[in-house]
Amino acid sequence: MRTLIAGNWKMNGSRAMLAELDRIAEAAAGTPAIDVAIAPPFTLLGEAVGHAGPVAIGGQDCHQVAQGAHTGCIAAPMLVEMGARFVICGHSERRAEFGEIDSLVRAKAEAAQTSGLLAIVCIGEDEPGRDRGQAAMAVTAELEGSVPPTSTAANLVISYEPAWAIGTGRTPTMAEIAEMHGLIRARLIQLLGEQGRGVRILYGGSVTPDNAAAILACAEVNGALIGGASLSADRFVPIVRAAANLAR
Ligand code: PGA
């Protein structure tokens, strides 16, 4: 299974930031054993493809239908036409800010997959859920509700992102990450059979150059989804290199 290091620029970046992408692309060219991906804002997507080299460029969201009267939305085939190869579905910020529920996330992921995109489906408990000891239950429910039946090892990636770890500088312990990823793997196999063994499971939430190697070494961690530290090549490239070293 190839490790995937994916950056999510969220609502950040202007054309000037494509210079960061140039440096990320250069690093990725030197680490062919792993996959590197960046999701810039929609406005930069087309241009980013021209700066990406081996880096896959993707969207941060898509609509669940292919076209129509949906002001302000972007459909999966539109992303494909711009050169996107993946789309993030159900990021916790989409779930929290825009009320996206599991059934909508599943529909978006299915729309992505039927358009030929890799769907990176995000799941993860919030802080009250973890404090109540219900993290495993919440993550299992989100996984079951958000994974479309069209999923295979080739068109689905899961990203486990505890909401309380995103942008906070706090992470679960390595044991907690390994435990949750083990649980997700087991459930993926139940849901998708053999295909579930090959679905990559990323960890996301305050991944930095300092903690990346330890996190990526955890059992069933097949890569990372990175927000803040993906905004500069100085911070993102060391994470790519850490992943490449472990993949050797
Ligand atoms: P962060 O974001 O790396 O800034 O914590 C992670 C994410 O939202 O995927």
mmCIF file with all atom_site columns, C-alpha atoms and ligand atoms in Angstrom, residues 8 10 91-93 122 159 161 165-169 204-207 225-229, ligand 1:
data_model
loop_
_atom_site.group_PDB
_atom_site.id
_atom_site.type_symbol
_atom_site.label_atom_id
_atom_site.label_alt_id
_atom_site.label_comp_id
_atom_site.label_asym_id
_atom_site.label_entity_id
_atom_site.label_seq_id
_atom_site.pdbx_PDB_ins_code
_atom_site.Cartn_x
_atom_site.Cartn_y
_atom_site.Cartn_z
_atom_site.occupancy
_atom_site.B_iso_or_equiv
_atom_site.pdbx_formal_charge
_atom_site.auth_seq_id
_atom_site.auth_comp_id
_atom_site.auth_asym_id
_atom_site.auth_atom_id
_atom_site.pdbx_PDB_model_num
ATOM   1  C CA . ASN A 1 8   ? -5.492  20.719 2.524  1.00 0.00 ? 8   ASN A CA 1
ATOM   2  C CA . LYS A 1 10  ? -8.576  25.164 3.145  1.00 0.00 ? 10  LYS A CA 1
ATOM   3  C CA . HIS A 1 91  ? -14.154 17.319 6.363  1.00 0.00 ? 91  HIS A CA 1
ATOM   4  C CA . SER A 1 92  ? -15.100 18.156 9.952  1.00 0.00 ? 92  SER A CA 1
ATOM   5  C CA . GLU A 1 93  ? -15.202 21.862 9.050  1.00 0.00 ? 93  GLU A CA 1
ATOM   6  C CA . CYS A 1 122 ? -13.128 12.313 6.666  1.00 0.00 ? 122 CYS A CA 1
ATOM   7  C CA . SER A 1 159 ? -9.025  10.142 6.936  1.00 0.00 ? 159 SER A CA 1
ATOM   8  C CA . GLU A 1 161 ? -9.428  13.307 12.090 1.00 0.00 ? 161 GLU A CA 1
ATOM   9  C CA . ALA A 1 165 ? -7.049  17.832 17.150 1.00 0.00 ? 165 ALA A CA 1
ATOM   10 C CA . ILE A 1 166 ? -7.572  19.947 14.021 1.00 0.00 ? 166 ILE A CA 1
ATOM   11 C CA . GLY A 1 167 ? -5.622  23.195 14.137 1.00 0.00 ? 167 GLY A CA 1
ATOM   12 C CA . THR A 1 168 ? -5.158  22.929 17.902 1.00 0.00 ? 168 THR A CA 1
ATOM   13 C CA . GLY A 1 169 ? -1.645  21.520 18.273 1.00 0.00 ? 169 GLY A CA 1
ATOM   14 C CA . GLY A 1 204 ? -5.290  14.139 10.321 1.00 0.00 ? 204 GLY A CA 1
ATOM   15 C CA . GLY A 1 205 ? -5.115  16.745 13.072 1.00 0.00 ? 205 GLY A CA 1
ATOM   16 C CA . SER A 1 206 ? -2.071  18.818 14.044 1.00 0.00 ? 206 SER A CA 1
ATOM   17 C CA . VAL A 1 207 ? 0.436   16.750 12.054 1.00 0.00 ? 207 VAL A CA 1
ATOM   18 C CA . LEU A 1 225 ? -4.009  14.734 5.860  1.00 0.00 ? 225 LEU A CA 1
ATOM   19 C CA . ILE A 1 226 ? -2.355  17.981 6.782  1.00 0.00 ? 226 ILE A CA 1
ATOM   20 C CA . GLY A 1 227 ? -3.867  21.439 7.157  1.00 0.00 ? 227 GLY A CA 1
ATOM   21 C CA . GLY A 1 228 ? -1.714  24.178 8.677  1.00 0.00 ? 228 GLY A CA 1
ATOM   22 C CA . ALA A 1 229 ? 1.630   22.529 7.968  1.00 0.00 ? 229 ALA A CA 1
HETATM 23 P P1 . PGA B 2 .   ? -4.383  20.756 10.818 1.00 0.00 ? 1   PGA B P1 1
HETATM 24 O O1 . PGA B 2 .   ? -5.666  20.375 9.938  1.00 0.00 ? 1   PGA B O1 1
HETATM 25 O O2 . PGA B 2 .   ? -3.238  19.959 10.237 1.00 0.00 ? 1   PGA B O2 1
HETATM 26 O O3 . PGA B 2 .   ? -4.217  22.232 10.618 1.00 0.00 ? 1   PGA B O3 1
HETATM 27 O O4 . PGA B 2 .   ? -4.699  20.353 12.212 1.00 0.00 ? 1   PGA B O4 1
HETATM 28 C C1 . PGA B 2 .   ? -5.896  19.039 9.610  1.00 0.00 ? 1   PGA B C1 1
HETATM 29 C C2 . PGA B 2 .   ? -7.115  18.923 8.764  1.00 0.00 ? 1   PGA B C2 1
HETATM 30 O O5 . PGA B 2 .   ? -8.044  19.721 8.900  1.00 0.00 ? 1   PGA B O5 1
HETATM 31 O O6 . PGA B 2 .   ? -7.174  18.009 7.920  1.00 0.00 ? 1   PGA B O6 1
#
